[in-house]
Amino acid sequence: MDWHEWHADYDVAGSTLARRLRAVQAQVRAALDESPPGPLRALSLCAGQGRDLLEVLADHPRRDDVRARLVELDPRNAAIAEAAARAAGLTGVEVLTADASLTDHYRDLAPADLVLVCGVFGNITDEDVERTVDHCAELCRTGGAVIWTRHRGAPDLVPSICAWFEDRGFDRYWLSDPNADYGVGSHRFRAAPPPLTAGARMFTFIGYDVLEGTQRSK
Ligand SMILES: C[S@@+](CC[C@H](N)C(=O)[O-])C[C@H]1O[C@@H](n2cnc3c(N)ncnc32)[C@H](O)[C@@H]1O
């Protein structure tokens, strides 16, 4: 899979990916709108070109309150995210070209107000999805939001993902329509985050194309 090319569908009007982006951005905006006053922290795991967060931050009233770290392995995507952040004057945004699965990349910013896990859960094993949800409880502050995506292809893992979040102290804030051809969820954390586990790997990014050919990227 060419993860730079993967982003091209965002610019195809009406595509599943373009509609999914709107849903994610609406949840990012809602989370920022409802955040408490003062400095905010945001994390994006496997951030790609960062459009979900950066396009919202660009004209959001809280933009200058947000310190964000986008972690993306593909240097082409990281460069595009970096350029977009600079073009928008988002001085609090940092783009790290690195393996987002490693908890150590988040040590100084967790627990954060906003955690994005988009385009990840369709590309890793179910066991790793659950393990990553476990770590989301460490990455997210009390009252913060985790916004995530997962395709709805059979077997539909979205109900299990919701149950895993909700078993770990998250409340369901919003879930995309089950009949939509993508899955987007936003969960808010009501519990107290345990300390971030040092030196842990949350997941191995396998890729939907490799995962038995049965899973999709949305
Ligand atoms: C499906 S795309 C999603 C991108 C973005 N989050 C979005 O929703 O638009 C997955 C991204 O993960 C990146 N990626 C793959 N393995 C990674 C890893 N171990 N650490 C960080 N990024 C990774 C790919 O380069 C790709 O940009």
XYZ file of C-alpha atoms and ligand atoms in Angstrom:
245
model
C 0.000 0.000 0.000
C 1.244 3.439 -0.921
C 0.083 5.539 2.042
C 0.752 8.766 0.245
C -1.459 7.757 -2.680
C -4.132 6.504 -0.243
C -4.923 10.134 0.640
C -5.911 11.037 -2.948
C -9.525 9.924 -2.368
C -9.959 12.774 0.110
C -10.120 15.073 -2.900
C -12.687 12.995 -4.773
C -16.019 14.712 -4.124
C -18.545 12.369 -2.525
C -16.030 9.565 -1.931
C -16.332 7.470 1.209
C -13.083 8.950 2.460
C -14.215 12.536 1.810
C -17.455 11.931 3.712
C -15.602 10.181 6.522
C -13.299 13.182 6.808
C -16.288 15.507 7.264
C -17.619 13.264 10.039
C -14.247 13.174 11.813
C -13.791 16.931 11.455
C -17.249 17.589 12.914
C -16.249 15.565 15.976
C -12.889 17.341 16.266
C -14.714 20.676 16.129
C -17.232 19.558 18.761
C -14.456 18.392 21.076
C -12.599 21.711 20.719
C -15.815 23.718 21.147
C -16.503 21.934 24.425
C -12.959 21.959 25.824
C -12.278 23.894 29.018
C -10.517 27.250 28.731
C -6.722 27.280 28.836
C -4.004 25.285 27.106
C -5.090 22.137 25.270
C -3.120 19.128 24.097
C -3.879 16.942 21.082
C -2.334 13.723 19.789
C -2.822 12.073 16.410
C -1.626 8.494 15.925
C -0.741 7.541 12.326
C -1.702 11.085 11.400
C -1.187 10.794 7.650
C -1.418 14.267 6.118
C -3.197 15.552 9.220
C -6.236 16.925 7.413
C -8.736 15.879 10.098
C -7.108 18.021 12.769
C -5.286 20.746 10.823
C -8.208 21.841 8.639
C -10.347 22.314 11.751
C -7.661 24.012 13.818
C -6.898 26.465 11.000
C -9.954 28.601 11.731
C -11.008 27.416 15.171
C -11.112 29.993 17.992
C -9.029 27.642 20.194
C -6.285 27.209 17.572
C -3.615 29.048 19.522
C -4.414 27.160 22.722
C -3.602 23.798 21.166
C -0.286 22.044 21.403
C -0.510 19.037 19.077
C 1.751 16.174 18.096
C 1.030 14.319 14.871
C 2.967 11.063 14.556
C 3.285 9.641 11.042
C 5.752 7.145 9.603
C 5.681 8.065 5.896
C 7.945 11.094 5.418
C 5.946 12.276 2.372
C 2.763 12.487 4.435
C 4.597 14.011 7.391
C 6.028 16.711 5.097
C 2.551 17.562 3.783
C 1.181 17.777 7.330
C 4.119 19.933 8.387
C 3.632 22.272 5.418
C -0.108 22.556 6.124
C 0.530 23.409 9.771
C 3.100 26.065 8.829
C 0.856 27.519 6.101
C -1.953 27.870 8.641
C 0.402 29.467 11.179
C -0.283 26.707 13.697
C 2.847 27.170 15.777
C 1.720 24.703 18.434
C 1.614 21.794 15.971
C 4.550 19.409 15.778
C 4.811 16.622 13.193
C 6.968 13.682 14.188
C 8.091 11.221 11.511
C 8.099 8.111 13.659
C 6.351 4.887 14.647
C 3.091 6.020 16.268
C 2.569 2.712 18.024
C 5.211 3.514 20.656
C 3.877 5.063 23.856
C 7.158 6.873 24.460
C 6.293 9.402 21.740
C 3.452 10.721 23.915
C 5.108 10.834 27.327
C 5.296 14.602 27.624
C 1.811 15.326 26.225
C -0.368 12.584 27.718
C -2.990 12.692 29.005
C -4.309 14.885 26.197
C -7.600 16.673 25.620
C -8.002 15.194 22.152
C -6.684 11.884 20.825
C -7.156 10.947 17.166
C -6.925 7.301 16.163
C -8.166 7.550 12.588
C -7.316 5.126 9.829
C -5.692 2.759 12.314
C -8.241 0.203 13.550
C -8.828 -1.222 10.054
C -5.134 -1.849 9.639
C -4.263 -3.805 12.776
C -5.438 -7.051 14.361
C -8.502 -7.103 16.611
C -6.241 -7.885 19.580
C -4.186 -4.803 18.810
C -7.345 -2.686 18.486
C -8.318 -3.710 22.012
C -4.785 -3.116 23.297
C -4.779 0.343 21.726
C -8.124 1.149 23.347
C -6.504 0.138 26.663
C -3.757 2.681 26.053
C -6.302 5.329 25.053
C -7.286 5.414 28.729
C -3.700 6.487 29.450
C -3.477 8.929 26.549
C -6.719 10.813 27.241
C -7.366 13.156 30.155
C -10.550 13.036 32.192
C -13.199 14.789 30.082
C -11.086 14.470 26.930
C -12.142 12.920 23.632
C -10.876 9.999 21.586
C -12.034 10.159 17.969
C -11.535 6.971 15.996
C -12.488 5.260 12.760
C -13.039 1.709 11.608
C -14.624 0.338 8.445
C -17.999 -1.418 8.723
C -17.048 -4.410 6.600
C -17.905 -7.871 7.924
C -17.115 -8.843 10.540
C -18.176 -5.420 11.848
C -15.862 -4.662 14.762
C -17.448 -1.287 15.585
C -19.814 -2.677 18.293
C -16.853 -4.396 19.986
C -14.738 -1.258 19.791
C -17.527 0.728 21.445
C -17.823 -1.930 24.174
C -14.049 -1.870 24.748
C -14.057 1.904 25.171
C -17.128 1.848 27.377
C -15.684 -0.922 29.593
C -12.671 1.291 30.222
C -14.394 4.415 31.483
C -15.360 6.104 28.213
C -18.848 7.348 27.348
C -20.151 7.176 23.812
C -20.500 10.751 22.581
C -21.246 10.082 18.918
C -21.215 7.154 16.519
C -21.760 7.320 12.773
C -24.913 5.762 11.339
C -24.543 1.957 11.145
C -25.662 2.131 7.505
C -22.928 4.580 6.524
C -20.109 3.081 4.457
C -17.555 4.154 7.063
C -17.377 4.068 10.846
C -16.477 7.060 13.018
C -16.762 7.198 16.788
C -16.146 9.814 19.445
C -15.784 8.730 23.051
C -15.319 10.977 26.069
C -13.275 9.792 29.046
C -14.952 10.082 32.433
C -12.386 8.138 34.483
C -8.935 9.060 35.788
C -6.147 8.120 33.380
C -3.542 5.701 34.723
C 0.077 6.707 34.046
C 1.214 6.075 30.490
C 2.998 2.727 30.231
C 6.605 3.430 29.307
C 8.268 1.549 26.476
C 5.092 -0.138 25.214
C 4.105 -0.950 21.640
C 0.357 -0.505 21.254
C -0.033 -2.145 17.843
C 1.693 -3.431 14.759
C 0.441 -1.575 11.687
C -0.126 -4.385 9.198
C -2.285 -2.675 6.554
C -5.824 -3.540 5.500
C -4.528 -4.929 2.219
C -2.424 -7.516 4.052
C -4.981 -8.369 6.733
C -6.406 -11.385 4.901
C -7.714 -9.150 2.147
C -10.982 -9.018 4.044
C -10.693 -5.694 5.797
C -11.008 -2.235 4.319
C -9.264 1.020 5.046
C -12.245 3.173 5.965
C -5.172 4.848 6.658
S -3.979 6.128 6.756
C -4.778 7.257 7.868
C -4.149 8.618 7.907
C -4.897 9.646 8.757
N -4.955 9.271 10.147
C -6.283 9.847 8.224
O -7.231 9.277 8.768
O -6.416 10.582 7.229
C -2.794 5.345 7.793
C -1.518 6.132 7.980
O -0.696 5.474 8.915
C 0.647 5.610 8.520
N 1.402 4.580 9.235
C 1.521 3.264 8.960
N 2.231 2.643 9.919
C 2.551 3.586 10.835
C 3.250 3.585 12.062
N 3.754 2.454 12.582
N 3.420 4.743 12.716
C 2.929 5.901 12.207
N 2.235 5.974 11.068
C 2.044 4.831 10.384
C 0.603 5.508 7.022
O 1.745 6.072 6.428
C -0.674 6.284 6.719
O -0.396 7.634 6.492
